Coordinates of C-alpha atoms in Angstrom, one line a residue:
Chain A
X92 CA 3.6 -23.5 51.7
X93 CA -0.4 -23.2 50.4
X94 CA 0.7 -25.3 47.5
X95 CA 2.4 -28.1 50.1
X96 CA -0.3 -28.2 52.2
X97 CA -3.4 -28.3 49.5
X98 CA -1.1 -31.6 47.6
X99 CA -0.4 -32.8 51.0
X100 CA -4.0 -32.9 52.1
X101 CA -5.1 -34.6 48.4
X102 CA -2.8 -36.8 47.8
X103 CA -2.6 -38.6 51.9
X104 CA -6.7 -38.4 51.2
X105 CA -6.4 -40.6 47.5
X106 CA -4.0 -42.3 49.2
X107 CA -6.4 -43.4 52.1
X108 CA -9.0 -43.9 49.9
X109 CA -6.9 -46.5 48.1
X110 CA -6.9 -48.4 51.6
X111 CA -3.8 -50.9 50.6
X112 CA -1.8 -48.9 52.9
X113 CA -4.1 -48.3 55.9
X114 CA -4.1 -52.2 55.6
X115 CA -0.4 -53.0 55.1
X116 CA 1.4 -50.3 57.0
X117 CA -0.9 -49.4 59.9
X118 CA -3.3 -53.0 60.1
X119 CA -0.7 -55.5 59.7
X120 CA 2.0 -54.7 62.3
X121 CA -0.9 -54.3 64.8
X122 CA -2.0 -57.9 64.1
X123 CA 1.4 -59.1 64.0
X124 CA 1.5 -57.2 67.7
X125 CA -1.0 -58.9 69.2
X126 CA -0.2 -62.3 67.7
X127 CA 2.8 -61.7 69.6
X128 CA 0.8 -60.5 72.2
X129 CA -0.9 -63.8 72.7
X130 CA 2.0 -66.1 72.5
X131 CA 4.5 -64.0 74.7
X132 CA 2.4 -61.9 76.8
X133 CA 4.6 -60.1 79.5
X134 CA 7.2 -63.2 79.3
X135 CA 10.7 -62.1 79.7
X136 CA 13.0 -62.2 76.5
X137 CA 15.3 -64.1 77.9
X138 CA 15.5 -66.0 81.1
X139 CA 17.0 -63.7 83.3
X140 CA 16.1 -60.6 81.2
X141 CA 14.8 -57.6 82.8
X142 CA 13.0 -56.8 79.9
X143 CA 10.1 -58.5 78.0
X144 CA 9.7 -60.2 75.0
X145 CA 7.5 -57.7 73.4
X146 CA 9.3 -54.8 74.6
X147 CA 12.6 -56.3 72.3
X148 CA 10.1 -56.7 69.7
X149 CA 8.9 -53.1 69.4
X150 CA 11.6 -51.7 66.8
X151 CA 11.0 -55.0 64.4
X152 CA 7.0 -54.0 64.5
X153 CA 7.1 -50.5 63.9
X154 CA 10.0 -51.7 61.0
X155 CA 6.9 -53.1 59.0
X156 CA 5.2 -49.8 58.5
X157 CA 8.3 -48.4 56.9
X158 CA 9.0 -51.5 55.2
X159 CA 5.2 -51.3 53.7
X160 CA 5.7 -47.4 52.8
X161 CA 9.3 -47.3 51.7
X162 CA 9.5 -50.3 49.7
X163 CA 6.0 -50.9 48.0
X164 CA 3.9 -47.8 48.4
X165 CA 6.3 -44.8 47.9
X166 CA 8.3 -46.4 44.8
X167 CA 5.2 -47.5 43.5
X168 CA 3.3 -44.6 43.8
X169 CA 6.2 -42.1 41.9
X170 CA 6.1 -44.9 39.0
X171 CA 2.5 -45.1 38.3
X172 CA 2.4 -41.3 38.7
X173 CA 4.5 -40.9 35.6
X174 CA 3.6 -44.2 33.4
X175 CA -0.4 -43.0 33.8
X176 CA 1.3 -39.4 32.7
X177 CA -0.1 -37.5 35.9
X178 CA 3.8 -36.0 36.7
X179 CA 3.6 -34.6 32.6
X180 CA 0.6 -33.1 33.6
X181 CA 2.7 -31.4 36.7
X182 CA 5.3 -30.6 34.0
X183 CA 3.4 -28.1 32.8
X184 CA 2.7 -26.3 36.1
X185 CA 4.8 -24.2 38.1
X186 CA 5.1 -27.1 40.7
X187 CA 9.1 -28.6 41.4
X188 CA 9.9 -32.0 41.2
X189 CA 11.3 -32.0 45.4
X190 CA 8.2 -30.9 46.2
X191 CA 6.1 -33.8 44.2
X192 CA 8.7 -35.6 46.4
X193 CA 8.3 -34.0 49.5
X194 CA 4.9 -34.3 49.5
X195 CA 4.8 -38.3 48.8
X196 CA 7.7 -38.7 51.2
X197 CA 6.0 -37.2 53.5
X198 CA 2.8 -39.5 53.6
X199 CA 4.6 -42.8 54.4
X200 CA 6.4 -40.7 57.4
X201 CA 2.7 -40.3 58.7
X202 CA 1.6 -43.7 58.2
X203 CA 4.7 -45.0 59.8
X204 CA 3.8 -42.3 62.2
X205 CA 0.4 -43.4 63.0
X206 CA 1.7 -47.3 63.4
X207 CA 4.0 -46.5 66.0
X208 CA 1.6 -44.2 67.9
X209 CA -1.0 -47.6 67.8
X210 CA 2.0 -50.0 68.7
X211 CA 3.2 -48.2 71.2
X212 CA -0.6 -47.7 72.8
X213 CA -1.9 -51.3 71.8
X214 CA 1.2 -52.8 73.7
X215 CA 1.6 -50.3 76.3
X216 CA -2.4 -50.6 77.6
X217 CA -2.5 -54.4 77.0
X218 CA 0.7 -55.9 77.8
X219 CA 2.4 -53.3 79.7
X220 CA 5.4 -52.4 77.1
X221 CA 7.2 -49.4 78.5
X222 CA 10.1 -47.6 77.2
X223 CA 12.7 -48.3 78.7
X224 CA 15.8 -46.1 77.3
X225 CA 15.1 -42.5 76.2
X226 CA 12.5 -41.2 73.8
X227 CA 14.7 -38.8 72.5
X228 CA 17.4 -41.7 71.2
X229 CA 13.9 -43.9 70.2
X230 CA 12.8 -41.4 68.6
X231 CA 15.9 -40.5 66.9
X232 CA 16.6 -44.0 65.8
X233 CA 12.8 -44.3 64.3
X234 CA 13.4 -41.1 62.2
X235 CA 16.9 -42.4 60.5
X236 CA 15.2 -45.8 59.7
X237 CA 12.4 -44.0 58.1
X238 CA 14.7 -41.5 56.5
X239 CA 17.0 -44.5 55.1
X240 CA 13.9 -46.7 53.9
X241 CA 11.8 -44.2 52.2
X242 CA 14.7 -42.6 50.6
X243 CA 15.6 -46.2 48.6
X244 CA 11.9 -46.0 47.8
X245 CA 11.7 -43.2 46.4
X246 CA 14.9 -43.6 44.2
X247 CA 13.2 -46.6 43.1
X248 CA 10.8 -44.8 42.1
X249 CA 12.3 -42.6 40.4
X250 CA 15.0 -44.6 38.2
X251 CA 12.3 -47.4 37.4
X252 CA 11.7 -47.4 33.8
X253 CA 7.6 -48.1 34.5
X254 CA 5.5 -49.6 37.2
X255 CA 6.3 -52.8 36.0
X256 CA 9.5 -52.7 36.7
X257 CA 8.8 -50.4 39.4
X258 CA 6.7 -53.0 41.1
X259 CA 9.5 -56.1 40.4
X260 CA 12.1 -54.0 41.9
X261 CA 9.8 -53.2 44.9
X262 CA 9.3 -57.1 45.7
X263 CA 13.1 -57.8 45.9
X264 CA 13.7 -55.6 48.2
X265 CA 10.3 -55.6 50.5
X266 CA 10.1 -59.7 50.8
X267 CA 13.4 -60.0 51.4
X268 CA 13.8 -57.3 54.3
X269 CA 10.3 -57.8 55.6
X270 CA 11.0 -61.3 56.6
X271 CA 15.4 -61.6 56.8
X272 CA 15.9 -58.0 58.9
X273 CA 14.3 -59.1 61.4
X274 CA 10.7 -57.1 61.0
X275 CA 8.2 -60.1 61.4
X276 CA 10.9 -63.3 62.2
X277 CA 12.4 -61.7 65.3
X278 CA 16.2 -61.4 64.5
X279 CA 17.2 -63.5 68.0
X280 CA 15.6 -66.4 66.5
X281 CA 18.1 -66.5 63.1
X282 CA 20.8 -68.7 63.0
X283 CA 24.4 -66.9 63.5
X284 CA 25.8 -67.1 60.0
X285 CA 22.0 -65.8 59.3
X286 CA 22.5 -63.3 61.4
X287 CA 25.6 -61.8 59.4
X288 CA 24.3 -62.0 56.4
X289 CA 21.2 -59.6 57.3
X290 CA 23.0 -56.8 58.7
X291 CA 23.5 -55.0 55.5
X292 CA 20.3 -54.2 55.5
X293 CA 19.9 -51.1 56.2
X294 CA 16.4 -51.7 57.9
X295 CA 18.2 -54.3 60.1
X296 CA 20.4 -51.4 61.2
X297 CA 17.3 -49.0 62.0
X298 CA 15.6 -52.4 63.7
X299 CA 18.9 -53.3 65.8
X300 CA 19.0 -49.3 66.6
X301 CA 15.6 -49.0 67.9
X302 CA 15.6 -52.0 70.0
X303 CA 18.7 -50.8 71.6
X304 CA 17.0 -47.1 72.2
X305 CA 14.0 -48.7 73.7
X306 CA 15.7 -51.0 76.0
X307 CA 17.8 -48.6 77.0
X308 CA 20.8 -50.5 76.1
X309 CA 23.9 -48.1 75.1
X310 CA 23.4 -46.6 71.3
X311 CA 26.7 -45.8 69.9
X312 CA 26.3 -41.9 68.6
X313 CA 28.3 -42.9 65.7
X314 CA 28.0 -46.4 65.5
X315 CA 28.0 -48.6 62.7
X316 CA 24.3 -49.0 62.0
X317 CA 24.3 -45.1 61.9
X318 CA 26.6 -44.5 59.5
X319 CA 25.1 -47.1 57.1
X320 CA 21.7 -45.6 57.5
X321 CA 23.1 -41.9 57.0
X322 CA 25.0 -42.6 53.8
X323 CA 21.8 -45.1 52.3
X324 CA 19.8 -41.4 53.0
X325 CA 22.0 -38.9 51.5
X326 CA 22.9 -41.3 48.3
X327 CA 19.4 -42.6 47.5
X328 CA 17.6 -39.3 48.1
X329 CA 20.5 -37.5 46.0
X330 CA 20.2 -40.1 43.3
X331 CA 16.4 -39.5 43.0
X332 CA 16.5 -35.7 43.2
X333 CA 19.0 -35.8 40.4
X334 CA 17.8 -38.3 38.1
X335 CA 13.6 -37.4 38.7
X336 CA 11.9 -38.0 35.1
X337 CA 8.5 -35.9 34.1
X338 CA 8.0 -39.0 31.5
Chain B
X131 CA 1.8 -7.0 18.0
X132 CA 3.9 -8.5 20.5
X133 CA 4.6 -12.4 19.9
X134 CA 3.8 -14.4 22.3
X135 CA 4.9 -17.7 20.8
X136 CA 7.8 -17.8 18.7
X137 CA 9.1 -21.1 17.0
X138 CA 12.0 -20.8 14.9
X139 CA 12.8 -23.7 12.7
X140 CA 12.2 -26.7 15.2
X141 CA 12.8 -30.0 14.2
X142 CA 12.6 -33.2 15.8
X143 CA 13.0 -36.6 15.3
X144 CA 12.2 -40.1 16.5
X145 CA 15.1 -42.2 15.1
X146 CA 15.1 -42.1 11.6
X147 CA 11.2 -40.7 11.5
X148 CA 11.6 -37.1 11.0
X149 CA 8.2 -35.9 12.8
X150 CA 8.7 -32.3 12.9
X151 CA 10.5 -30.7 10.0
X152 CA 11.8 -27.4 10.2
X153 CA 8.8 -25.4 11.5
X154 CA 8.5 -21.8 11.9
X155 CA 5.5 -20.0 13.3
X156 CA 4.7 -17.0 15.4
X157 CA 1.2 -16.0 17.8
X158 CA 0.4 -12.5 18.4
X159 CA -1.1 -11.6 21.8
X160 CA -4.6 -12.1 22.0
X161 CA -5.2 -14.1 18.6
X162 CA -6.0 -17.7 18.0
X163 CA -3.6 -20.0 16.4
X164 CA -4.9 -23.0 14.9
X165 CA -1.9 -26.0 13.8
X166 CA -4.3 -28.4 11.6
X167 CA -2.8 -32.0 9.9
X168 CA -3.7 -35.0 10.0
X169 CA -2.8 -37.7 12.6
X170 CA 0.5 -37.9 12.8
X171 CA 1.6 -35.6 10.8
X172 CA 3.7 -33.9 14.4
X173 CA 1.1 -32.0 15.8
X174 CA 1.1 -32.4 19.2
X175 CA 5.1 -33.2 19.0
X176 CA 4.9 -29.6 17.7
X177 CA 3.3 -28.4 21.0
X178 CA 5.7 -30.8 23.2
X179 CA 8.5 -29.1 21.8
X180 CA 7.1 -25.5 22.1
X181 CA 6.4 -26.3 25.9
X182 CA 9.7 -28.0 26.3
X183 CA 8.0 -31.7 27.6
X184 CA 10.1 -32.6 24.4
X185 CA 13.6 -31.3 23.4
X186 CA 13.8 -30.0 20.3
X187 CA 16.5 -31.5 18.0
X188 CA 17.1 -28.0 16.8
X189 CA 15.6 -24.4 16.3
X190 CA 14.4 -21.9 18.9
X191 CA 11.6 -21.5 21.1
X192 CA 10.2 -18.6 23.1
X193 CA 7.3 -18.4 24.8
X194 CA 5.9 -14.8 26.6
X195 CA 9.8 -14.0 25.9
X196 CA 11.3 -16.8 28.0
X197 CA 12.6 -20.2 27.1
X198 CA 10.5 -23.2 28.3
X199 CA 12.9 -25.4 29.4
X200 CA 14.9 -23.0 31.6
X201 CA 12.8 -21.0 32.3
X202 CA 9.7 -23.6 32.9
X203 CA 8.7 -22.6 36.5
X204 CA 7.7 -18.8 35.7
X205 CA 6.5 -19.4 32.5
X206 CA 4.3 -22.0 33.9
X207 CA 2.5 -19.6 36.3
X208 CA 1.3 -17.2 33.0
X209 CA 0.5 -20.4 30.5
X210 CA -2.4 -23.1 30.6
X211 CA -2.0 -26.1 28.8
X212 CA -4.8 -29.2 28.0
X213 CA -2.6 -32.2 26.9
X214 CA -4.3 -35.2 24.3
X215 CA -3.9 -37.2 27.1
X216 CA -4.5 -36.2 30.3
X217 CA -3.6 -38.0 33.2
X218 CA -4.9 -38.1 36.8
X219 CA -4.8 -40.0 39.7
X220 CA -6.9 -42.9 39.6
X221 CA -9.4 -42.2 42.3
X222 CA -9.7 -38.3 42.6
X223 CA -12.7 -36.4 42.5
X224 CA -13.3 -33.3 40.0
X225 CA -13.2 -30.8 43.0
X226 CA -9.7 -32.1 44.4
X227 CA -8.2 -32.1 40.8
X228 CA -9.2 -28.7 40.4
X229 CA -8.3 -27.8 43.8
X230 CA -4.7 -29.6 43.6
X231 CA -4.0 -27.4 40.0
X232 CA -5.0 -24.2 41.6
X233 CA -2.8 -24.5 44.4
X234 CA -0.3 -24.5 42.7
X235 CA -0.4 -20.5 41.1
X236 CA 0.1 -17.6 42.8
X237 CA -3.4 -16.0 41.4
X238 CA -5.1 -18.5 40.4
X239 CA -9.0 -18.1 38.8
X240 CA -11.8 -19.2 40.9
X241 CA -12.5 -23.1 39.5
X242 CA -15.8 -23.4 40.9
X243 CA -16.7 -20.8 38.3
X244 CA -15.2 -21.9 35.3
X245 CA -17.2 -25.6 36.0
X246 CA -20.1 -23.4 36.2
X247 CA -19.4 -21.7 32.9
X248 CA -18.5 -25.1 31.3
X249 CA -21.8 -26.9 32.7
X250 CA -20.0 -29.3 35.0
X251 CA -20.8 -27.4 38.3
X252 CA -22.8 -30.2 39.7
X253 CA -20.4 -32.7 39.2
X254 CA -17.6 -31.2 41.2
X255 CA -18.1 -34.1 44.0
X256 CA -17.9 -37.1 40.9
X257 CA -15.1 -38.6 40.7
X258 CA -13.2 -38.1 37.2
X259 CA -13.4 -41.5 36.2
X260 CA -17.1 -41.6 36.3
X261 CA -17.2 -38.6 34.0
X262 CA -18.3 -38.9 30.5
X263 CA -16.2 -38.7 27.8
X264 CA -17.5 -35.0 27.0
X265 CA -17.6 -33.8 30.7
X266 CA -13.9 -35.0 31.0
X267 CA -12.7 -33.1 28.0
X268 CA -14.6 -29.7 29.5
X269 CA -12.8 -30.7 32.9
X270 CA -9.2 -30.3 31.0
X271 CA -10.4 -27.1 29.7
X272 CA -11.2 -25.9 33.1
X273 CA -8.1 -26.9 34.1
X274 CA -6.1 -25.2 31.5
X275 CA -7.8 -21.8 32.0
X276 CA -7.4 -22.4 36.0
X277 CA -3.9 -20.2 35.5
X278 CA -5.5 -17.7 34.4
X279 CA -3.2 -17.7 31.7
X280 CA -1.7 -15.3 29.1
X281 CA -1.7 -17.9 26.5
X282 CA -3.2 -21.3 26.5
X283 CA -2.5 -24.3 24.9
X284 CA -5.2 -26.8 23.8
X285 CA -4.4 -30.0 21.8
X286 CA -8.0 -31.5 20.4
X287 CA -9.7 -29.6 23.0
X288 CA -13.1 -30.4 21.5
X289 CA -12.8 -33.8 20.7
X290 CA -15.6 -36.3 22.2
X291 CA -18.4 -33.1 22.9
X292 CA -21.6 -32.7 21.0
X293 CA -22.7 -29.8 19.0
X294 CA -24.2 -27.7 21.9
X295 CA -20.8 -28.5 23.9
X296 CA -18.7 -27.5 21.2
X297 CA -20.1 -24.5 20.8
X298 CA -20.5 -23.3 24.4
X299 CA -16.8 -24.1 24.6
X300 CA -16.0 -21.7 21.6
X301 CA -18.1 -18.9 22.8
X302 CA -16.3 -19.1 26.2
X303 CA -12.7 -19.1 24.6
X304 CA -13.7 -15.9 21.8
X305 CA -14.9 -14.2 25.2
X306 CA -10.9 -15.1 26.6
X307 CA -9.9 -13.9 23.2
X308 CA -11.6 -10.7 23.7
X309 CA -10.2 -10.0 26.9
X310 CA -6.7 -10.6 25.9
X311 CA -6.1 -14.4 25.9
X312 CA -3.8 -15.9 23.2
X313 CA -5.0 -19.2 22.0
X314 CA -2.9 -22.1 20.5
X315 CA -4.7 -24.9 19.3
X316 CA -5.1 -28.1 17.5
X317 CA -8.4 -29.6 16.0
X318 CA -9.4 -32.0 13.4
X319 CA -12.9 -29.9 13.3
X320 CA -12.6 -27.3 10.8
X321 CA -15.8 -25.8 11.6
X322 CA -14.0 -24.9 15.0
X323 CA -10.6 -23.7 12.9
X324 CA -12.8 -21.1 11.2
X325 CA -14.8 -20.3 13.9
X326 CA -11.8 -19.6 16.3
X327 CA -8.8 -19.0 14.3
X328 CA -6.7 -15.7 13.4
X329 CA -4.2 -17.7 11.4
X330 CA -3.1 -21.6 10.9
X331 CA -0.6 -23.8 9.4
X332 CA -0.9 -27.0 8.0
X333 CA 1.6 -29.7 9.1
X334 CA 2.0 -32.8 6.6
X335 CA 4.5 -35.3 8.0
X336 CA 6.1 -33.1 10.0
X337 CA 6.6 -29.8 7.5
X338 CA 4.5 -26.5 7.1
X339 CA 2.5 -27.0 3.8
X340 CA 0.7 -23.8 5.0
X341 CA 0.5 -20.7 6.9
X342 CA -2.2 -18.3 6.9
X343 CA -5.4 -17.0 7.7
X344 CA -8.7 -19.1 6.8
X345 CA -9.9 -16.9 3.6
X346 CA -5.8 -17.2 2.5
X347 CA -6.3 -21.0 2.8
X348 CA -9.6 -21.1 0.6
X349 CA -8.6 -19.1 -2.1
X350 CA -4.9 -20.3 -2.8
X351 CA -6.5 -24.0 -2.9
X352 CA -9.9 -22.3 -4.8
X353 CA -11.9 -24.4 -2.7
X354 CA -15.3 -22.6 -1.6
X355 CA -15.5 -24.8 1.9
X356 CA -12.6 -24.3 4.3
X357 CA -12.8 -28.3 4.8
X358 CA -12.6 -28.9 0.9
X359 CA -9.5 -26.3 1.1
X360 CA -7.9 -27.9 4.3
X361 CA -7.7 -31.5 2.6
X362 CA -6.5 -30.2 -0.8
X363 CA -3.8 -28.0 1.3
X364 CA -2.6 -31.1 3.3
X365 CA -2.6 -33.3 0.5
X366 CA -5.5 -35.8 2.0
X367 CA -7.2 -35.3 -1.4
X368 CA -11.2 -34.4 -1.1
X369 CA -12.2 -37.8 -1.8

C-alpha cells in the first residue's frame, strides 16, 4: 500500500508538472462551461422544459475530462513509459505490472474527479445548475463512463507498438468522440441519422447516462448504454492486463 | 562457496545474428565478476538474459537459487541492477526517483545516504535531466544499491566519470564486497576489471574466449599489462 501511495503521489506530481492535463482535462471543460454559460444562461432546454439548458449539458462537460485522460493522456503516458525504457527499468524491481496500471489509472479518475467537482461548483454558484435526479445514479453513471474510457486508454496503451503509434491511435479515437458523442457539440443539436451513428460510442453511452441521472429522468438499471459500457470495461482492461509489455 | 549466479550454456539470437553463443559462467557470493568484450560482442544481451528482460533461446539460468523469469518479483527484492540505458521519466527530480525505487522494497537502504557517499547529496532537489553526464551515472548506482541487494548488477557502471569518480565508486563497491555483496559487472576500463574483479570472461561475438582470474588472463596471453592481455585474449590485436 506504501509502494501505491509513494508512485501514486510521484507520478500525479510529474504528471502536474507536465501541465497538458491540468489544461485539457480540468481548464477546457470549464471554459467550454462558461461559454455555454454566456450564450444559454438559466434558459430552458427546451420550450416547455423544466429543466435548463446547462443542466442537460452537465454529463457532455464533465465527458471532456475523461475524453482528455482516457483517450490522449493515459494511453500516451503507458507508451512513452516503455519506448523511453522507464517500465524496463520497473522490470527489474519487485513492482507488478496492475499496479504500474493502477497507479496511472488512477490519476485520470482524479483529474476527471477534480473537473466535475469545478463544473458542478462553477455552474451551480453562477447559473444555478442543480441536480436534479439522484447523486447516487449521477454518480454511478460518472464512474462507468470513466471506468469504460480509461480502460480503452489504457489498452491502447498497452498494445501500441510505440508512442508513435500510440499517439495516432489516440487522435482517432479522442477527435472523433470529443466532438460526434456529444461532449462539446451538444448531442440534441445532431441530425437524426447523426444521431444513430454516435451511439456506439461508448462515451455517448456514459454522456446519454449521465444526463438522464442528473435530470432525473428514469435510468434503466440494465439498460442498453450500461451493458455496452460494462463489457467495453471488462474487455479492454482484460486485454491490457494480459497483453502488458516491459519493452 | 555458494553460487549466486549460475548460467548454463545460454544462447541467444537476433535472427540469424547469433549474439550470445553458448555461455557458461558461475559468481560466488561475495566476489566480483567482471564480463569484458568489446562492443557488441553480447555483453549486456548476456546480462538481459541472466535477468530474464530477454528470453534466452536456450540454457539455464539461476539467480540466488531462483529462476528470473518466474520467479522475477522475489528475486527482484534481493538484486540491484544499473541498466546501459537507464530510463526515467522526463521531468522527475533526483529525490522522487530515488524515492519512487525505494518504495518499492520491503527494506530498503536509506537513499539520502548513498547520494551522500556517491557525492551527489546536494543535488537531490535537481532534476535528472539537468545532471551531468557523470552525476547521472553515480545516480544509477545509487539506485542499484537502493535494494540493498545480495548481488548487483552493473553494465558500464563507470562510464562518463573522471578519475577521482571512478575511484570513489570502486572504493565504495570493494567496501559492499567486504560486507558480503556479490558483484556482476561489465566495463571497457580494465584498470577497473583489475581493480574489482575475482574472476572474468571474455565474450567475442557472442562466445567465452576466456574465463579466469586477472593474473590467469596475463600469463596464458604472456602479456605483462592486463590491457595488453585483454586485447590479445579477445582477439582486438594490441595495435
Amino acid at each position: 500500500m506504501k509502494a501505491f501511495y509513494t508512485l501514486l503521489k510521484n507520478e500525479l506530481k510529474l504528471n502536474i508538472r507536465n501541465m497538458n492535463m491540468v489544461i485539457f482535462a480540468v481548464i477546457l471543460p470549464l471554459v467550454v462551461l462558461v461559454i455555454l454559460g454566456f450564450l444559454y444562461g438559466t434558459k430552458p432546454a427546451s420550450d416547455g422544459a423544466d429543466y435548463t439548458f446547462l443542466e442537460q449539458s452537465i454529463g457532455a462537460l464533465c465527458a471532456i475530462s475523461v475524453c482528455a485522460g482516457g483517450l490522449m493522456g493515459l494511453p500516451l503516458v503507458v507508451a512513452e513509459y516503455r519506448e523511453r525504457k522507464i517500465l524496463k527499468r520497473f522490470q527489474v524491481t519487485p513492482v507488478s505490472p496492475a499496479m504500474l496500471l493502477a497507479v496511472e489509472f488512477l490519476i485520470y479518475v482524479i483529474y476527471s474527479l477534480v473537473s466535475l467537482i469545478t463544473l458542478l461548483l462553477v455552474s451551480g454558484l453562477a447559473w444555478g445548475v442543480h441536480l436534479r435526479g439522484s447523486w447516487g445514479e449521477f454518480a454511478g453513471s460518472w464512474l462507468l463512463t470513466v471506468l469504460s474510457t480509461l480502460s480503452i486508454g489504457m489498452m491502447v496503451g498497452g498494445v501500441a507498438k510505440n508512442a508513435k503509434s500510440a499517439s495516432v491511435i489516440a487522435c482517432v479515437l479522442y477527435f472523433p468522440m470529443l466532438i460526434f458523442s456529444g461532449a462539446t457539440l451538444p448531442f440534441e443539436v445532431m441530425p437524426e441519422i447523426m444521431q444513430k451513428v454516435i451511439s456506439v460510442f461508448p462515451l455517448t453511452q456514459g454522456i446519454q447516462l449521465m444526463k438522464s441521472a442528473f435530470l432525473g429522468l428514469a435510468v434503466e438499471p440494465l439498460g442498453l448504454p450500461i451493458i455496452v459500457m460494462l463489457c467495453v470495461t471488462l474487455t479492454c482492461s482484460g486485454i491490457a492486463i494480459k497483453c502488458f509489455k516491459w519493452e | 562457496m555458494e553460487e549466486v549466479v549460475k548460467v548454463e550454456s545460454v544462447t541467444k539470437a537476433y535472427g540469424a545474428l547469433l549474439a550470445v553463443d553458448q555461455v557458461s559462467l558461475s559468481v560466488k557470493r561475495g566476489t566480483a565478476f567482471g564480463l569484458l568484450g568489446a562492443n557488441g560482442a553480447g555483453k549486456s544481451t548476456t546480462i538481459e538474459c541472466i535477468l530474464g528482460t530477454k528470453r534466452a533461446d536456450d540454457g539455464t539460468v539461476s539467480v540466488l537459487a531462483l529462476n528470473p523469469r518466474k520467479d522475477r518479483r522475489s528475486l527482484f527484492q534481493q538484486v540491484g541492477v544499473q541498466f546501459q540505458e537507464c530510463g526515467y521519466q522526463p521531468e522527475i527530480r533526483v529525490s522522487e526517483l530515488c524515492e519512487e525505487t525505494a518504495c518499492l522494497y520491503k527494506a530498503p537502504a536509506d537513499w539520502k545516504g548513498l547520494c551522500e557517499q556517491f557525492g551527489i547529496g546536494d543535488k537531490t532537489g535537481t532534476p535528472v535531466k539537468s545532471l551531468s553526464g557523470g552525476e547521472r551515472q553515480r545516480l544509477f548506482i545509487v539506485l542499484a544499491l537502493i535494494p540493498k541487494p545480495q548481488v548487483v548488477f552493473l553494465d558500464e557502471l563507470t562510464t562518463g566519470l573522471d578519475a577521482r569518480a571512478r575511484r570513489g565508486v570502486w572504493k565504495i563497491l570493494k567496501e559492499l564486497k567486504d560486507g558480503g555483496l556479490t558483484i556482476f559487472l561489465t566495463s571497457h576500463f580494465m584498470d577497473e576489471v583489475e581493480a574489482l574483479c575475482d574472476e572474468i570472461c571474455i565474450l567475442q561475438k557472442g562466445r567465452a574466449v576466456f574465463y579466469g582470474t586477472v593474473a590467469q588472463a596475463k600469463e596464458k596471453s604472456g602479456c605483462e599489462n592486463f590491457e595488453d592481455a585483454y586485447l590479445k585474449l579477445s582477439g582486438e590485436g594490441i595495435e
